[in-house]
Amino acid sequence: MISMLSVMAQALTDAEVPNAANSATTAVLTRTSEVSNTATLANMVGGLIVVLAVIFVLAYIVKRLNLVPSNGGVIKTLAVTPIGQREKVVLIDVNGQQYLLGVTPQSINLIDKLDTAVDVPVTSFASRLKQAKEQQ
């Protein structure tokens, strides 16, 4: 009888060990799944940040290089030529009359009101981008 009880106790302990190992395996898989989900979320957020950064950098470059001409409105910028780090000469058109302006960070000065209109050739985006790359 005692031997039978010891055999039954041994069987119960052996049955509990796989259950303990099984629950430990389940806990490890659960933790691995949580880590995997966290890593996936971090990768998605990181990718989103990179895409947004690229968009803002490209928008800054387009704005800085004046690659998109503004054709709407009464005042049109026809040409811009930098003559220093922060100084430039700008040719604008207001209702068919052209003005040459000197622009600095502190002021804008009228250099000349042109009597004859200057014909400025319209260039494509690709040629402007190529020209900007060559200037650098």
C-alpha positions in Angstrom: 0.0 0.0 0.0 2.8 2.4 0.9 4.6 1.5 -2.3 1.4 2.2 -4.2 1.1 5.6 -2.6 4.7 6.4 -3.4 4.1 5.4 -7.0 1.0 7.6 -7.2 2.9 10.5 -5.7 5.7 10.0 -8.1 3.2 9.9 -11.0 1.6 13.2 -9.8 5.0 14.9 -9.5 6.0 13.7 -12.9 2.7 15.0 -14.3 3.2 18.4 -12.6 6.7 18.8 -14.0 5.6 18.8 -17.6 2.7 21.1 -16.7 5.3 23.4 -15.0 7.5 23.2 -18.0 4.6 23.7 -20.2 3.5 26.8 -18.3 7.1 28.1 -18.3 7.2 27.5 -22.1 3.9 29.4 -22.4 5.2 32.3 -20.3 8.4 32.5 -22.4 6.3 32.4 -25.6 4.0 35.1 -24.2 7.0 37.3 -23.3 8.6 36.7 -26.7 5.4 37.6 -28.4 5.2 40.8 -26.3 8.8 41.7 -27.2 8.1 40.9 -30.9 5.0 43.2 -30.8 7.0 46.0 -29.2 9.8 45.6 -31.7 7.4 45.7 -34.6 5.7 48.8 -33.2 9.1 50.5 -32.7 10.1 49.7 -36.3 6.8 51.1 -37.6 7.2 54.3 -35.6 10.8 54.7 -36.6 9.9 54.2 -40.3 7.2 56.9 -40.0 9.6 59.3 -38.4 12.1 58.7 -41.3 9.4 59.3 -44.0 8.2 62.5 -42.3 11.8 63.7 -42.0 12.4 63.1 -45.7 9.2 65.0 -46.6 10.2 68.0 -44.5 13.8 68.0 -45.9 12.5 67.9 -49.5 10.0 70.7 -48.8 12.8 72.8 -47.3 15.0 72.2 -50.4 12.3 73.1 -52.8 11.5 76.3 -50.9 15.2 77.2 -50.4 16.1 76.7 -54.1 12.9 78.4 -55.3 12.2 75.5 -57.6 8.5 76.1 -57.8 7.7 79.5 -59.4 4.7 81.4 -58.1 2.6 82.2 -61.2 -0.5 83.3 -59.4 -1.2 86.8 -58.2 -0.3 90.3 -59.3 3.3 90.3 -58.2 5.5 87.7 -60.0 9.1 86.9 -59.2 10.9 86.5 -62.6 14.5 85.9 -61.5 16.6 85.8 -58.4 20.4 86.1 -58.4 22.3 85.7 -55.1 25.2 88.2 -54.8 26.3 87.3 -51.2 25.4 85.0 -48.4 22.2 86.8 -47.6 22.0 89.4 -50.3 20.3 88.9 -53.7 19.0 90.8 -56.7 15.4 90.1 -57.6 13.6 90.9 -60.8 9.8 91.2 -60.2 6.9 92.0 -62.5 3.9 94.0 -61.2 1.1 94.3 -63.8 3.5 94.2 -66.7 6.0 96.6 -65.2 9.4 95.2 -64.2 11.4 96.2 -61.2 14.9 95.3 -60.1 15.3 95.0 -56.3 18.2 94.6 -54.0 17.2 92.4 -51.1 19.1 92.1 -47.8 18.0 90.7 -44.4 17.4 94.2 -43.2 15.9 96.0 -46.2 14.6 95.9 -49.8 15.8 98.6 -52.1 14.6 99.6 -55.6 17.6 99.5 -57.9 15.8 100.3 -61.1 12.4 100.5 -62.8 13.0 98.9 -66.1 11.6 100.7 -69.2 11.9 97.8 -71.5 10.8 94.4 -70.3 13.4 91.7 -69.9 12.5 88.4 -71.5 13.2 85.6 -68.9 13.0 82.1 -70.4 10.8 79.7 -68.6 12.8 76.7 -67.5 11.5 73.3 -66.4 11.8 71.8 -63.0 14.4 69.3 -64.2 16.7 72.0 -65.7 16.4 74.1 -62.5 17.3 71.1 -60.4 20.3 70.3 -62.6 21.4 73.9 -62.5 21.1 74.0 -58.6 23.2 70.8 -58.4 25.9 72.3 -60.6 26.1 75.4 -58.5 26.9 73.4 -55.4 
